[in-house]
Amino acid sequence: MNILVCISSVPETTTKIRFTDENKAFDTSEVKWIINPWDELALTRALELKEQYPDQVQEITVATVGGQWTEQVIRKALAIGADKGLRVDTEPKDAWQTASQLLPVVQNGNYDIVMAGIDSSDYNGMAVGNMLAEMAELPSIAAVSYLDLDGDKITVKREVAGGKETMEAKNPFVAIVQKGIAIEPKIAGMRGVMNARRKPLEVLEPVNAEAMTEFLSFELPEPKGDCIMIEPGNESELFDKLANEANAL
Amino acid sequence: MSILAYTPIRDGQFTKLTYELLSYGRALADQLSTELVALSLGKTEEDQLKTLAEYGADKILHSNDDRFEQLDNRAFSKAISQAAEKNEANIVLMANDFTGKALAPATGVHLKAGVVSGVIGLPESTDPFVVKKKVFTGKAFARIQVKGERKIFTLETNSYEITQTSKEAAIETFEPQLDEGDFTTKIIEEDKQTDKILLTDADIVVSGGRGMKGPEHWQPLEELAEVLGAATACSRPVSDEKWRPEEEHVGQTGKIIAPNLYFALGISGAIQHVAGVSGSKTIVAVNNDPEAPIFEVANYGIVGDLKEVLPNLIEAAKAAK
C-alpha cells in the first residue's frame, strides 16, 4: 500500500500577519514556514500506519505545489519519515489550480490512500482535497478523524453534525483529514534531518490550469475596545451588562 | 438565471444554519433580481419543506430518494450540479459546515465553478463579482474576485442575520440521474447525539481551559452551559490531555466558531485559541492572571478564582433568566 499526503507551506501559527504592496499581498519577509497543521496531522497518521503495519504500508510520498521556497517544508516532511517528495513547480493562486496540478501526480502514481488536510491556516480555502478527489474521480471521505487498517479493510470515522460515522473505505480513495486522526506530531531528530538530504525530491513541470478566483486585497480586523473589568462577587452586574449593553443574552 | 441553495436536513429537521443560508440567499437573489431555489436531498416531511419558503425560497426542489440517507460526496455533488444546471443556477450556496465544506469543492469541479469557502457577507460588487472572507484563521480579511460564469460559496456560520418572510413556495420533485456507481462510500456504524446543542450552531458557548485544573471540575461549567442553553467547548491542551473529547476543541486547528456570546473560563488566550473564537460577538473571560492575553480580546473580564467565580456565574445566570 502506498500513501500520498498533499501538503502546503503556511506561516508558523504565531506569525504576525502583515501585508505589503498597498495591502494586495501577504508580507512574507519575516515568515517562518511550516507544514499546514491539518496536512501535518494527515502525514503523522500516514507515518504511524507505516510503523504499525510495515508489511502493508510500503511508501509515503508527500506532494506540494509551489516554488523552490516550499522545499524546506518537504525536507521537513522527509526528515520526520516520509520516503519521497514531489514538488510541482508553480505558484498556485487558488485551490482549483492546486488541485489541477496535483491531479497528474495522483493519476501517474499508484496510491491507495490520498490524504489532504481539511483546511489550511493561510487562506482557509478548505477545497483542495475534495476538488482533487472529484477531478481524479476517486471516492472521498471528508472530516476524517480516525483511519486504521485491519488486514485488507480500511476503517475510517468522519465527524458529522452531532457525532461520528464509521465507514469502510475501499482503496484507492481520498481522505480529507481533520483533528483527532493523530495527536503527537513527529519531531525530526538529527538522523532524520541527515537522512532527508538523501531522499528523493522530484520537481515536476506544471500543467496548464487557470485560477478561478483571485485575491484582490487584504485588511486587518478593527482594533477592539478595552475589556470592561468586573469584580468577583459582582457577577450579576456582568449579566446585566450582557443583557442590556452587549445584547448578548 | 437563478441561485440554488443546498439545504441539508439533520434528523428530519432543517437547522438554524439552513435558515441563515436562505436569508442570505434571499438577499443575494434580490440584489441580482433573480430567483432563490432551495434543494433538499433525502426524506423530509412536507411541513419541514414548507419552512424553507418562510426564509426566502421561491421554489423548493425535493428528492425522496432513499439513497440520500447517507452522505456520499460524489452522489450529492452530482445531484446538486444537476439541479443547478436544470434551474440555470449560476450561483450555488451552501453552509460552511462539514457537509458544505465537503460538497462545495466537489460540486465546483462538476460545474467548473469558482469556489469560495467561508464568505462573510453579500458581495461588495457583482460585476466584477467580489466577496469577502476571513483568512489566516480570522487574523485578517480578504476581498476575492470570483471569475467565470458559475460561482459556489459557503457561508460562514453566524455571519448573516436570519430573516423570516411570509412567502409560500411550490414544492417540486427533483429526480437526479445517478447510477449505483455514484454512491461510492458506505456507513457501517453511526454514533450521533440528537439532543445536544451543536457547538457550531450554538448562540452561546461556555468553554474551559487548563485553568479548570482537571476533568473532575467540569460539572459547574456544564451547569452554567445548561442554565444558559449553551454548548460546551474547550481549549487545545484540555482536549490533548483528554479531559474533554476532541470534538469540543475550539481554536486554530479545532473548530472555528462565531457565537453571539463566548465564555472563556481558565483559558489564557494563546493566539491559536483566539483565532478559533475571534468571530464571537461578545467574549467574557475569567482568569486568575490579570496579564492573561485573553483579556486583550475579551469584552468583559473577571480576574478571580474559578472555584468562587463559576458558582457565582451560575447563580447570576439563573437570576438573569
XYZ file of C-alpha atoms in Angstrom, chain B:
321
model
C -30.740 32.539 -14.165
C -31.282 31.609 -10.502
C -29.490 30.944 -7.226
C -29.512 27.433 -5.787
C -29.166 26.885 -2.028
C -28.424 23.355 -0.838
C -30.336 22.834 2.422
C -29.261 19.695 4.314
C -31.503 18.078 6.918
C -30.461 16.807 10.326
C -32.765 14.189 11.852
C -35.605 15.286 9.624
C -35.276 18.950 10.578
C -33.734 21.964 8.946
C -31.362 23.796 11.244
C -30.540 27.402 12.027
C -27.615 27.198 9.571
C -30.060 26.423 6.753
C -32.331 29.337 7.614
C -29.305 31.627 7.827
C -28.206 30.397 4.401
C -31.648 31.014 2.906
C -31.861 34.504 4.438
C -28.518 35.262 2.800
C -29.630 33.676 -0.469
C -32.835 35.756 -0.433
C -30.869 38.984 -0.069
C -28.424 37.936 -2.795
C -31.305 36.974 -5.120
C -32.865 40.400 -4.536
C -29.526 42.094 -5.218
C -29.296 40.217 -8.536
C -33.046 40.401 -9.289
C -33.313 36.652 -9.565
C -34.954 33.621 -8.011
C -33.838 31.565 -4.995
C -34.263 27.802 -5.343
C -33.799 25.528 -2.308
C -32.699 21.919 -2.787
C -33.348 19.177 -0.221
C -31.992 15.653 -0.754
C -33.407 12.755 1.257
C -36.607 12.073 3.161
C -38.221 15.196 4.596
C -41.768 15.917 5.735
C -43.730 18.410 3.704
C -44.250 20.665 6.760
C -40.500 20.976 7.102
C -40.026 21.682 3.404
C -42.587 24.476 3.612
C -40.466 26.306 6.204
C -37.837 26.874 3.502
C -40.197 29.379 1.883
C -40.571 31.245 5.170
C -36.893 32.096 4.998
C -36.878 33.192 1.409
C -37.012 30.291 -1.080
C -39.059 30.971 -4.239
C -39.055 27.329 -5.234
C -38.300 24.124 -3.352
C -36.797 21.071 -5.017
C -37.006 17.824 -3.153
C -35.838 14.278 -3.762
C -37.191 11.423 -1.638
C -34.541 9.014 -2.948
C -33.642 6.585 -0.124
C -30.031 6.569 -1.215
C -29.595 10.100 0.145
C -29.927 8.791 3.716
C -26.127 8.625 3.817
C -23.917 11.495 2.760
C -21.770 10.496 -0.207
C -19.613 13.254 -1.667
C -19.795 12.019 -5.262
C -23.549 11.338 -5.394
C -24.565 14.503 -3.554
C -22.269 16.821 -5.505
C -23.513 15.319 -8.784
C -27.146 15.741 -7.721
C -26.548 19.366 -6.691
C -24.784 20.028 -10.029
C -27.716 18.570 -11.958
C -30.184 20.711 -10.006
C -28.039 23.788 -10.716
C -27.917 23.035 -14.432
C -31.608 22.292 -14.694
C -32.505 25.561 -12.974
C -29.812 27.571 -14.745
C -28.341 28.484 -11.373
C -25.092 30.358 -11.804
C -24.622 30.652 -8.066
C -24.776 27.723 -5.641
C -24.838 28.379 -1.899
C -24.027 26.018 0.966
C -23.397 26.421 4.688
C -19.775 26.305 5.792
C -20.402 23.193 7.910
C -18.943 19.686 7.450
C -21.389 18.999 4.624
C -20.807 22.256 2.753
C -17.028 22.050 3.155
C -17.087 18.611 1.519
C -19.665 19.265 -1.189
C -18.875 22.808 -2.359
C -15.431 21.986 -3.838
C -16.742 18.712 -5.327
C -19.717 20.484 -6.907
C -17.295 23.142 -8.129
C -15.453 20.517 -10.168
C -18.673 19.233 -11.799
C -19.859 22.757 -12.640
C -16.397 24.216 -13.379
C -17.218 26.988 -10.927
C -15.136 29.353 -8.823
C -15.425 28.203 -5.198
C -15.042 30.484 -2.172
C -15.348 28.924 1.309
C -16.477 30.922 4.319
C -17.912 34.045 2.687
C -18.930 36.542 5.394
C -21.414 38.827 3.655
C -23.148 39.876 0.473
C -20.855 40.645 -2.500
C -19.494 44.195 -2.478
C -19.941 44.228 -6.251
C -21.409 41.760 -8.738
C -19.567 42.966 -11.847
C -16.774 42.108 -11.200
C -18.019 39.657 -8.590
C -16.180 40.433 -5.335
C -16.793 38.745 -1.985
C -15.133 38.955 1.395
C -13.909 36.137 3.616
C -11.697 35.564 6.614
C -8.137 34.449 6.007
C -5.272 33.445 8.301
C -7.918 31.868 10.537
C -9.624 35.119 11.411
C -6.474 37.203 11.733
C -7.317 39.092 8.505
C -9.963 39.527 5.809
C -9.585 39.185 2.058
C -11.524 40.543 -0.912
C -11.737 37.893 -3.612
C -12.797 38.202 -7.216
C -14.657 35.162 -8.488
C -14.124 34.695 -12.201
C -16.129 32.668 -14.636
C -19.843 32.376 -15.070
C -20.554 29.936 -12.242
C -19.832 30.503 -8.588
C -20.142 28.467 -5.421
C -19.970 29.963 -1.939
C -20.147 28.501 1.512
C -21.465 30.975 4.068
C -19.521 31.395 7.303
C -21.610 30.402 10.340
C -23.359 33.269 12.192
C -22.365 35.833 9.598
C -25.827 36.741 8.280
C -28.947 37.680 10.182
C -31.872 35.252 9.894
C -34.931 36.971 8.407
C -38.374 35.446 8.112
C -40.793 36.298 5.326
C -44.445 35.390 4.814
C -43.770 33.721 1.477
C -45.047 30.448 0.162
C -43.357 28.396 -2.492
C -44.142 25.474 -4.723
C -42.532 22.146 -3.840
C -41.300 20.236 -6.876
C -39.995 16.703 -7.046
C -36.434 16.510 -8.279
C -35.064 13.294 -9.709
C -31.322 13.362 -10.225
C -29.788 10.912 -12.690
C -27.470 8.805 -10.578
C -26.374 5.219 -11.007
C -25.158 2.891 -8.280
C -21.543 3.680 -9.121
C -22.093 7.284 -7.997
C -22.644 6.091 -4.425
C -19.029 5.471 -3.581
C -18.942 5.144 0.221
C -20.870 3.258 2.865
C -21.538 3.949 6.529
C -21.320 0.896 8.779
C -21.996 2.497 12.142
C -23.381 5.758 13.497
C -22.725 7.422 16.811
C -24.758 10.593 16.949
C -26.380 12.592 19.676
C -29.504 14.303 18.505
C -30.468 16.144 21.686
C -27.214 18.029 22.123
C -26.775 21.641 21.036
C -24.177 21.704 18.273
C -21.067 23.668 19.048
C -21.093 25.234 15.612
C -24.822 26.112 15.841
C -24.884 27.461 19.388
C -25.680 31.089 20.210
C -23.801 30.796 23.478
C -20.678 28.709 24.121
C -19.121 28.029 27.531
C -15.509 26.947 27.150
C -12.894 25.767 29.639
C -9.107 25.765 29.565
C -6.231 24.427 31.596
C -7.242 26.805 34.389
C -10.163 24.443 35.098
C -7.478 22.223 36.693
C -8.774 18.803 35.623
C -11.755 16.945 34.136
C -13.300 16.424 37.576
C -14.038 20.168 37.823
C -16.200 20.355 34.680
C -19.586 19.838 36.356
C -20.160 23.532 37.248
C -19.101 24.552 33.716
C -21.693 22.167 32.304
C -24.269 23.518 34.731
C -23.607 27.081 33.579
C -23.965 25.920 29.968
C -27.250 24.213 30.789
C -28.682 27.294 32.508
C -27.733 29.422 29.502
C -28.795 26.874 26.873
C -25.207 26.882 25.684
C -22.878 24.369 24.066
C -19.658 23.391 25.845
C -16.178 23.720 24.371
C -12.549 23.609 25.437
C -9.038 24.747 24.550
C -6.417 22.563 22.883
C -4.448 21.480 25.988
C -7.711 20.273 27.518
C -8.543 18.050 24.528
C -4.912 16.917 24.135
C -4.925 15.861 27.806
C -8.216 14.076 27.088
C -10.031 15.960 29.855
C -12.688 16.598 27.189
C -13.439 14.971 23.792
C -11.523 16.357 20.814
C -14.826 17.427 19.168
C -15.019 20.186 21.774
C -11.684 21.756 20.856
C -12.083 25.274 19.503
C -9.069 27.069 18.081
C -6.906 27.276 15.020
C -6.704 23.519 14.401
C -10.005 22.620 16.038
C -13.380 24.158 15.369
C -13.750 27.758 14.320
C -16.830 29.183 15.991
C -18.641 32.526 15.946
C -21.362 32.525 18.625
C -23.106 35.605 19.995
C -21.544 35.034 23.377
C -18.389 33.127 24.308
C -17.284 32.378 27.873
C -13.544 31.647 28.152
C -13.057 30.105 31.596
C -9.475 29.494 32.644
C -8.242 29.969 29.079
C -5.099 32.073 28.797
C -5.842 33.131 25.212
C -2.953 31.864 23.095
C -3.050 33.283 19.566
C -4.088 29.858 18.200
C -7.084 29.724 20.522
C -8.158 33.277 19.788
C -8.049 32.505 16.051
C -10.841 29.995 16.585
C -13.162 32.268 18.554
C -12.406 35.788 17.348
C -15.638 35.805 15.333
C -17.650 35.744 18.605
C -19.746 38.889 19.016
C -19.106 39.167 22.774
C -16.360 37.447 24.762
C -16.357 37.058 28.555
C -13.078 35.936 30.123
C -12.453 34.654 33.641
C -8.843 34.080 34.626
C -6.795 34.322 37.799
C -3.952 36.009 35.911
C -4.718 39.684 35.161
C -1.978 39.617 32.487
C -3.557 36.738 30.535
C -3.752 37.666 26.824
C -7.421 36.587 26.711
C -8.297 39.962 28.320
C -6.937 41.717 25.223
C -9.670 40.158 23.092
C -12.427 39.907 25.712
C -15.236 42.462 26.049
C -15.846 41.647 29.722
C -13.381 40.228 32.183
C -13.255 38.913 35.719
C -9.920 38.347 37.446
C -10.506 35.686 40.037
C -10.511 32.078 41.152
C -12.876 29.904 39.109
C -13.758 27.911 42.226
C -15.537 31.017 43.513
C -16.460 32.816 40.295
C -18.072 29.856 38.488
C -20.743 29.151 41.168
C -21.458 32.891 41.269
C -21.866 32.918 37.484
C -24.343 30.043 37.714
C -26.413 31.902 40.350
C -26.300 35.149 38.379
C -27.248 33.348 35.145
C -30.234 31.710 36.879
C -31.339 35.080 38.226
C -30.961 36.708 34.797
C -33.259 34.126 33.168
